[in-house]
Amino acid sequence: MELKGTGFTLRGWNLNDAASLQKHADNPKISAFLMDRFPYPYTMEKAVEWVNSLQEQHPFVNFAIDVDDQVVGGLGFELKDDVYRKTASIGYWLGEDYWGRGIMTRAVSLGVDYAFSNLDVIRIQAGILSKNPTSMRVLEKAGFIKEAVMRNAVIKNNVIMDEHLYAILK
Ligand SMILES: CC(C)(COP(=O)(O)OP(=O)(O)OC[C@H]1O[C@@H](n2cnc3c(N)ncnc32)[C@H](O)[C@@H]1OP(=O)(O)O)[C@@H](O)C(=O)NCCC(=O)NCCS
């Protein structure tokens, strides 16, 4: 699977991506806004475990963000189940060296187009920590609408925060 964007490619994870994954993911400014399963420090062991776990994807939902043949970030979907089974959530991160170039806005748009064309979903949502206006801006630029603020929904690094719920419909 490969989706060509402007200045980056979304593609599958290769076993030899672990070193560049570890290098770009190992940053507390990134983990601060993600689920605790994206740790800091981000060890080589964790990187190997991640790429190993993604060698077979059915359906294909987890992309590496490739710039100049190096993995510099990730973008993925989680498919919900039961009555939420037509909804996916989206998550993403980018290595700090690449921030501020519009890469993630374009990557989210490309990923959303892929999801609506290839996954059986009609809604994509994202929960953004209140201290992350950059990510809210990315979603707004990619066409998401803020639907709700879930008060005190999250505890991250021992700080309780609101979560802002964004969504885009097919
Ligand atoms: C959030 C993240 C993915 C953004 O990637 P990026 O490629 O730098 O984003 P873009 O360049 O496409 O867009 C960033 C936008 O946020 C804006 N921005 C930056 N800092 C901001 C701030 N403090 N407040 C408001 N907007 C801000 C930029 O100006 C830009 O908007 P513009 O094009 O209108 O000027 C990246 O910073 C990251 O990986 N952060 C850590 C992990 C994370 O937060 N993941 C998302 C979890 S929901």
PDB file of C-alpha atoms and ligand atoms in Angstrom:
ATOM      1  CA  MET A   1       0.000   0.000   0.000  1.00  0.00           C
ATOM      2  CA  GLU A   2       1.425   3.383  -0.976  1.00  0.00           C
ATOM      3  CA  LEU A   3      -0.274   6.788  -1.206  1.00  0.00           C
ATOM      4  CA  LYS A   4       1.773   9.552  -2.751  1.00  0.00           C
ATOM      5  CA  GLY A   5       1.413  12.980  -1.150  1.00  0.00           C
ATOM      6  CA  THR A   6       3.155  16.270  -1.829  1.00  0.00           C
ATOM      7  CA  GLY A   7       6.483  16.072   0.015  1.00  0.00           C
ATOM      8  CA  PHE A   8       5.778  12.715   1.645  1.00  0.00           C
ATOM      9  CA  THR A   9       4.417   9.226   1.045  1.00  0.00           C
ATOM     10  CA  LEU A  10       2.041   7.198   3.206  1.00  0.00           C
ATOM     11  CA  ARG A  11       3.117   3.571   3.028  1.00  0.00           C
ATOM     12  CA  GLY A  12       3.274   0.328   4.996  1.00  0.00           C
ATOM     13  CA  TRP A  13       5.782  -0.300   7.760  1.00  0.00           C
ATOM     14  CA  ASN A  14       8.930  -2.222   6.820  1.00  0.00           C
ATOM     15  CA  LEU A  15      11.096  -4.207   9.221  1.00  0.00           C
ATOM     16  CA  ASN A  16      14.042  -1.910   8.473  1.00  0.00           C
ATOM     17  CA  ASP A  17      12.049   1.192   9.532  1.00  0.00           C
ATOM     18  CA  ALA A  18      12.691   0.570  13.233  1.00  0.00           C
ATOM     19  CA  ALA A  19      15.810   2.751  13.488  1.00  0.00           C
ATOM     20  CA  SER A  20      14.289   5.856  11.886  1.00  0.00           C
ATOM     21  CA  LEU A  21      11.056   5.287  13.798  1.00  0.00           C
ATOM     22  CA  GLN A  22      12.956   5.204  17.088  1.00  0.00           C
ATOM     23  CA  LYS A  23      14.974   8.304  16.159  1.00  0.00           C
ATOM     24  CA  HIS A  24      11.951  10.494  15.327  1.00  0.00           C
ATOM     25  CA  ALA A  25       9.484   9.077  17.876  1.00  0.00           C
ATOM     26  CA  ASP A  26      11.782   9.419  20.867  1.00  0.00           C
ATOM     27  CA  ASN A  27      10.630  12.911  21.842  1.00  0.00           C
ATOM     28  CA  PRO A  28       8.614  13.987  24.906  1.00  0.00           C
ATOM     29  CA  LYS A  29       7.056  16.830  22.859  1.00  0.00           C
ATOM     30  CA  ILE A  30       5.421  14.128  20.723  1.00  0.00           C
ATOM     31  CA  SER A  31       4.429  11.583  23.380  1.00  0.00           C
ATOM     32  CA  ALA A  32       2.888  14.401  25.473  1.00  0.00           C
ATOM     33  CA  PHE A  33      -0.093  14.534  23.099  1.00  0.00           C
ATOM     34  CA  LEU A  34      -0.561  10.838  22.398  1.00  0.00           C
ATOM     35  CA  MET A  35      -1.912   7.794  24.200  1.00  0.00           C
ATOM     36  CA  ASP A  36       0.337   6.351  26.890  1.00  0.00           C
ATOM     37  CA  ARG A  37       1.016   3.375  24.626  1.00  0.00           C
ATOM     38  CA  PHE A  38       3.263   5.771  22.630  1.00  0.00           C
ATOM     39  CA  PRO A  39       5.987   6.016  25.284  1.00  0.00           C
ATOM     40  CA  TYR A  40       8.873   8.279  26.128  1.00  0.00           C
ATOM     41  CA  PRO A  41      11.622   7.208  25.976  1.00  0.00           C
ATOM     42  CA  TYR A  42      10.753   5.444  22.748  1.00  0.00           C
ATOM     43  CA  THR A  43      13.182   2.544  22.757  1.00  0.00           C
ATOM     44  CA  MET A  44      14.542   0.497  19.885  1.00  0.00           C
ATOM     45  CA  GLU A  45      12.791  -2.504  21.426  1.00  0.00           C
ATOM     46  CA  LYS A  46       9.468  -0.654  21.191  1.00  0.00           C
ATOM     47  CA  ALA A  47      10.205   0.356  17.577  1.00  0.00           C
ATOM     48  CA  VAL A  48      10.986  -3.237  16.573  1.00  0.00           C
ATOM     49  CA  GLU A  49       7.843  -4.461  18.313  1.00  0.00           C
ATOM     50  CA  TRP A  50       5.750  -1.867  16.402  1.00  0.00           C
ATOM     51  CA  VAL A  51       7.090  -2.655  12.932  1.00  0.00           C
ATOM     52  CA  ASN A  52       6.886  -6.406  13.590  1.00  0.00           C
ATOM     53  CA  SER A  53       3.247  -6.089  14.591  1.00  0.00           C
ATOM     54  CA  LEU A  54       2.335  -4.429  11.278  1.00  0.00           C
ATOM     55  CA  GLN A  55       3.723  -6.837   8.734  1.00  0.00           C
ATOM     56  CA  GLU A  56       0.230  -8.223   8.027  1.00  0.00           C
ATOM     57  CA  GLN A  57      -2.590  -5.678   8.095  1.00  0.00           C
ATOM     58  CA  HIS A  58      -6.198  -6.674   7.306  1.00  0.00           C
ATOM     59  CA  PRO A  59      -7.629  -4.150   6.734  1.00  0.00           C
ATOM     60  CA  PHE A  60      -4.738  -1.819   6.070  1.00  0.00           C
ATOM     61  CA  VAL A  61      -5.012   0.988   8.633  1.00  0.00           C
ATOM     62  CA  ASN A  62      -1.516   1.934   9.821  1.00  0.00           C
ATOM     63  CA  PHE A  63       0.725   4.044   7.613  1.00  0.00           C
ATOM     64  CA  ALA A  64       4.307   5.171   7.984  1.00  0.00           C
ATOM     65  CA  ILE A  65       4.953   8.770   6.834  1.00  0.00           C
ATOM     66  CA  ASP A  66       7.964   8.590   4.576  1.00  0.00           C
ATOM     67  CA  VAL A  67      10.067  11.603   3.587  1.00  0.00           C
ATOM     68  CA  ASP A  68      13.140  10.921   1.445  1.00  0.00           C
ATOM     69  CA  ASP A  69      12.986   7.175   2.186  1.00  0.00           C
ATOM     70  CA  GLN A  70      12.997   7.709   5.925  1.00  0.00           C
ATOM     71  CA  VAL A  71      10.106   7.138   8.308  1.00  0.00           C
ATOM     72  CA  VAL A  72       9.453  10.469  10.037  1.00  0.00           C
ATOM     73  CA  GLY A  73       5.978   9.856  11.446  1.00  0.00           C
ATOM     74  CA  GLY A  74       2.879   7.721  11.517  1.00  0.00           C
ATOM     75  CA  LEU A  75      -0.822   7.949  10.755  1.00  0.00           C
ATOM     76  CA  GLY A  76      -3.376   5.296  11.585  1.00  0.00           C
ATOM     77  CA  PHE A  77      -7.037   4.475  11.973  1.00  0.00           C
ATOM     78  CA  GLU A  78      -8.809   2.418  14.609  1.00  0.00           C
ATOM     79  CA  LEU A  79     -12.054   0.849  13.507  1.00  0.00           C
ATOM     80  CA  LYS A  80     -14.755   0.873  16.127  1.00  0.00           C
ATOM     81  CA  ASP A  81     -17.199  -1.975  16.660  1.00  0.00           C
ATOM     82  CA  ASP A  82     -20.773  -2.785  17.642  1.00  0.00           C
ATOM     83  CA  VAL A  83     -23.050   0.220  17.080  1.00  0.00           C
ATOM     84  CA  TYR A  84     -19.977   2.372  16.363  1.00  0.00           C
ATOM     85  CA  ARG A  85     -18.770   0.103  13.558  1.00  0.00           C
ATOM     86  CA  LYS A  86     -19.215   2.743  10.826  1.00  0.00           C
ATOM     87  CA  THR A  87     -16.836   5.057  12.722  1.00  0.00           C
ATOM     88  CA  ALA A  88     -13.041   5.104  12.755  1.00  0.00           C
ATOM     89  CA  SER A  89     -10.750   7.198  14.896  1.00  0.00           C
ATOM     90  CA  ILE A  90      -7.587   8.736  13.458  1.00  0.00           C
ATOM     91  CA  GLY A  91      -4.249   9.301  15.163  1.00  0.00           C
ATOM     92  CA  TYR A  92      -0.972  10.745  13.894  1.00  0.00           C
ATOM     93  CA  TRP A  93       2.418  12.133  14.809  1.00  0.00           C
ATOM     94  CA  LEU A  94       5.368  13.682  12.980  1.00  0.00           C
ATOM     95  CA  GLY A  95       9.042  14.054  13.900  1.00  0.00           C
ATOM     96  CA  GLU A  96       9.805  17.530  15.218  1.00  0.00           C
ATOM     97  CA  ASP A  97      12.304  18.326  12.435  1.00  0.00           C
ATOM     98  CA  TYR A  98       9.377  18.225   9.997  1.00  0.00           C
ATOM     99  CA  TRP A  99       6.810  20.324  11.854  1.00  0.00           C
ATOM    100  CA  GLY A 100       5.305  23.453  10.333  1.00  0.00           C
ATOM    101  CA  ARG A 101       5.571  22.498   6.652  1.00  0.00           C
ATOM    102  CA  GLY A 102       1.951  21.472   6.195  1.00  0.00           C
ATOM    103  CA  ILE A 103       2.905  17.803   5.959  1.00  0.00           C
ATOM    104  CA  MET A 104       0.388  16.558   8.504  1.00  0.00           C
ATOM    105  CA  THR A 105      -2.500  18.573   7.106  1.00  0.00           C
ATOM    106  CA  ARG A 106      -1.878  16.976   3.706  1.00  0.00           C
ATOM    107  CA  ALA A 107      -1.291  13.531   5.264  1.00  0.00           C
ATOM    108  CA  VAL A 108      -4.576  13.669   7.214  1.00  0.00           C
ATOM    109  CA  SER A 109      -6.473  14.692   4.057  1.00  0.00           C
ATOM    110  CA  LEU A 110      -4.875  11.878   2.054  1.00  0.00           C
ATOM    111  CA  GLY A 111      -5.537   9.369   4.839  1.00  0.00           C
ATOM    112  CA  VAL A 112      -9.173  10.431   5.172  1.00  0.00           C
ATOM    113  CA  ASP A 113      -9.713  10.056   1.401  1.00  0.00           C
ATOM    114  CA  TYR A 114      -8.180   6.571   1.621  1.00  0.00           C
ATOM    115  CA  ALA A 115     -10.364   5.614   4.589  1.00  0.00           C
ATOM    116  CA  PHE A 116     -13.628   6.757   3.014  1.00  0.00           C
ATOM    117  CA  SER A 117     -12.755   4.918  -0.219  1.00  0.00           C
ATOM    118  CA  ASN A 118     -11.361   1.708   1.247  1.00  0.00           C
ATOM    119  CA  LEU A 119     -12.734   1.173   4.767  1.00  0.00           C
ATOM    120  CA  ASP A 120     -16.410   0.621   5.508  1.00  0.00           C
ATOM    121  CA  VAL A 121     -16.774   3.821   7.536  1.00  0.00           C
ATOM    122  CA  ILE A 122     -18.864   6.966   7.199  1.00  0.00           C
ATOM    123  CA  ARG A 123     -17.337   8.981  10.034  1.00  0.00           C
ATOM    124  CA  ILE A 124     -13.774   9.636  11.191  1.00  0.00           C
ATOM    125  CA  GLN A 125     -13.157  11.226  14.547  1.00  0.00           C
ATOM    126  CA  ALA A 126     -10.242  12.398  16.650  1.00  0.00           C
ATOM    127  CA  GLY A 127      -9.893  13.314  20.294  1.00  0.00           C
ATOM    128  CA  ILE A 128      -7.418  16.136  20.849  1.00  0.00           C
ATOM    129  CA  LEU A 129      -5.985  17.140  24.207  1.00  0.00           C
ATOM    130  CA  SER A 130      -6.871  20.697  25.165  1.00  0.00           C
ATOM    131  CA  LYS A 131      -3.186  21.700  25.219  1.00  0.00           C
ATOM    132  CA  ASN A 132      -2.708  20.779  21.548  1.00  0.00           C
ATOM    133  CA  PRO A 133      -3.999  23.672  19.398  1.00  0.00           C
ATOM    134  CA  THR A 134      -1.603  22.700  16.595  1.00  0.00           C
ATOM    135  CA  SER A 135      -3.361  19.390  16.076  1.00  0.00           C
ATOM    136  CA  MET A 136      -6.774  21.078  16.241  1.00  0.00           C
ATOM    137  CA  ARG A 137      -5.608  23.424  13.495  1.00  0.00           C
ATOM    138  CA  VAL A 138      -4.467  20.467  11.393  1.00  0.00           C
ATOM    139  CA  LEU A 139      -7.898  18.863  11.651  1.00  0.00           C
ATOM    140  CA  GLU A 140      -9.724  22.110  10.913  1.00  0.00           C
ATOM    141  CA  LYS A 141      -7.580  22.665   7.820  1.00  0.00           C
ATOM    142  CA  ALA A 142      -8.361  19.069   6.750  1.00  0.00           C
ATOM    143  CA  GLY A 143     -12.116  19.714   7.009  1.00  0.00           C
ATOM    144  CA  PHE A 144     -12.953  18.284  10.432  1.00  0.00           C
ATOM    145  CA  ILE A 145     -15.559  19.996  12.610  1.00  0.00           C
ATOM    146  CA  LYS A 146     -15.267  20.385  16.371  1.00  0.00           C
ATOM    147  CA  GLU A 147     -18.333  18.679  17.854  1.00  0.00           C
ATOM    148  CA  ALA A 148     -17.735  18.693  21.577  1.00  0.00           C
ATOM    149  CA  VAL A 149     -15.416  19.393  24.439  1.00  0.00           C
ATOM    150  CA  MET A 150     -15.321  16.482  26.846  1.00  0.00           C
ATOM    151  CA  ARG A 151     -14.475  18.034  30.155  1.00  0.00           C
ATOM    152  CA  ASN A 152     -11.782  16.388  32.292  1.00  0.00           C
ATOM    153  CA  ALA A 153     -11.856  13.328  30.018  1.00  0.00           C
ATOM    154  CA  VAL A 154      -8.113  12.695  29.963  1.00  0.00           C
ATOM    155  CA  ILE A 155      -5.213  12.372  32.338  1.00  0.00           C
ATOM    156  CA  LYS A 156      -1.840  12.772  30.645  1.00  0.00           C
ATOM    157  CA  ASN A 157       1.464  13.029  32.491  1.00  0.00           C
ATOM    158  CA  ASN A 158      -0.566  13.419  35.694  1.00  0.00           C
ATOM    159  CA  VAL A 159      -2.464  16.453  34.410  1.00  0.00           C
ATOM    160  CA  ILE A 160      -6.229  16.262  33.924  1.00  0.00           C
ATOM    161  CA  MET A 161      -7.368  17.870  30.682  1.00  0.00           C
ATOM    162  CA  ASP A 162     -10.367  18.341  28.447  1.00  0.00           C
ATOM    163  CA  GLU A 163     -10.555  16.417  25.192  1.00  0.00           C
ATOM    164  CA  HIS A 164     -11.805  18.161  22.041  1.00  0.00           C
ATOM    165  CA  LEU A 165     -13.781  15.858  19.775  1.00  0.00           C
ATOM    166  CA  TYR A 166     -13.419  16.498  16.038  1.00  0.00           C
ATOM    167  CA  ALA A 167     -15.074  14.579  13.222  1.00  0.00           C
ATOM    168  CA  ILE A 168     -15.483  14.495   9.456  1.00  0.00           C
ATOM    169  CA  LEU A 169     -18.275  12.682   7.617  1.00  0.00           C
ATOM    170  CA  LYS A 170     -18.057  10.855   4.286  1.00  0.00           C
TER     171      LYS A 170
HETATM  172  C1  LIG B   1       0.422  18.045  15.530  1.00  0.00           C
HETATM  173  C2  LIG B   1       1.443  17.724  14.432  1.00  0.00           C
HETATM  174  C3  LIG B   1       1.081  16.399  13.823  1.00  0.00           C
HETATM  175  C4  LIG B   1       1.353  18.839  13.389  1.00  0.00           C
HETATM  176  O1  LIG B   1       2.079  18.473  12.216  1.00  0.00           O
HETATM  177  P1  LIG B   1       2.585  19.595  11.187  1.00  0.00           P
HETATM  178  O2  LIG B   1       2.961  18.892   9.926  1.00  0.00           O
HETATM  179  O3  LIG B   1       3.598  20.448  11.829  1.00  0.00           O
HETATM  180  O4  LIG B   1       1.232  20.429  10.954  1.00  0.00           O
HETATM  181  P2  LIG B   1       0.940  21.445   9.746  1.00  0.00           P
HETATM  182  O5  LIG B   1       2.205  22.116   9.372  1.00  0.00           O
HETATM  183  O6  LIG B   1       0.183  20.714   8.690  1.00  0.00           O
HETATM  184  O7  LIG B   1      -0.094  22.475  10.425  1.00  0.00           O
HETATM  185  C5  LIG B   1       0.168  23.048  11.664  1.00  0.00           C
HETATM  186  C6  LIG B   1      -0.760  24.233  11.858  1.00  0.00           C
HETATM  187  O8  LIG B   1      -0.830  24.543  13.249  1.00  0.00           O
HETATM  188  C7  LIG B   1      -0.511  25.894  13.428  1.00  0.00           C
HETATM  189  N1  LIG B   1       0.055  26.049  14.756  1.00  0.00           N
HETATM  190  C8  LIG B   1       1.296  25.762  15.181  1.00  0.00           C
HETATM  191  N2  LIG B   1       1.420  26.030  16.483  1.00  0.00           N
HETATM  192  C9  LIG B   1       0.196  26.471  16.893  1.00  0.00           C
HETATM  193  C10 LIG B   1      -0.334  26.935  18.122  1.00  0.00           C
HETATM  194  N3  LIG B   1       0.414  26.961  19.234  1.00  0.00           N
HETATM  195  N4  LIG B   1      -1.623  27.323  18.165  1.00  0.00           N
HETATM  196  C11 LIG B   1      -2.406  27.284  17.066  1.00  0.00           C
HETATM  197  N5  LIG B   1      -1.956  26.860  15.868  1.00  0.00           N
HETATM  198  C12 LIG B   1      -0.668  26.470  15.790  1.00  0.00           C
HETATM  199  C13 LIG B   1       0.428  26.202  12.299  1.00  0.00           C
HETATM  200  O9  LIG B   1       0.539  27.595  12.106  1.00  0.00           O
HETATM  201  C14 LIG B   1      -0.267  25.484  11.155  1.00  0.00           C
HETATM  202  O10 LIG B   1      -1.398  26.177  10.719  1.00  0.00           O
HETATM  203  P3  LIG B   1      -1.362  27.196   9.434  1.00  0.00           P
HETATM  204  O11 LIG B   1      -1.010  26.355   8.240  1.00  0.00           O
HETATM  205  O12 LIG B   1      -2.735  27.738   9.389  1.00  0.00           O
HETATM  206  O13 LIG B   1      -0.309  28.209   9.717  1.00  0.00           O
HETATM  207  C15 LIG B   1       2.884  17.660  14.991  1.00  0.00           C
HETATM  208  O14 LIG B   1       3.164  18.882  15.620  1.00  0.00           O
HETATM  209  C16 LIG B   1       3.053  16.524  15.990  1.00  0.00           C
HETATM  210  O15 LIG B   1       3.352  15.401  15.629  1.00  0.00           O
HETATM  211  N6  LIG B   1       2.871  16.833  17.287  1.00  0.00           N
HETATM  212  C17 LIG B   1       3.036  15.851  18.349  1.00  0.00           C
HETATM  213  C18 LIG B   1       2.057  14.670  18.278  1.00  0.00           C
HETATM  214  C19 LIG B   1       0.623  15.115  18.162  1.00  0.00           C
HETATM  215  O16 LIG B   1       0.210  16.128  18.696  1.00  0.00           O
HETATM  216  N7  LIG B   1      -0.161  14.305  17.428  1.00  0.00           N
HETATM  217  C20 LIG B   1      -1.576  14.553  17.271  1.00  0.00           C
HETATM  218  C21 LIG B   1      -2.312  13.961  18.419  1.00  0.00           C
HETATM  219  S1  LIG B   1      -4.033  14.277  18.293  1.00  0.00           S
END
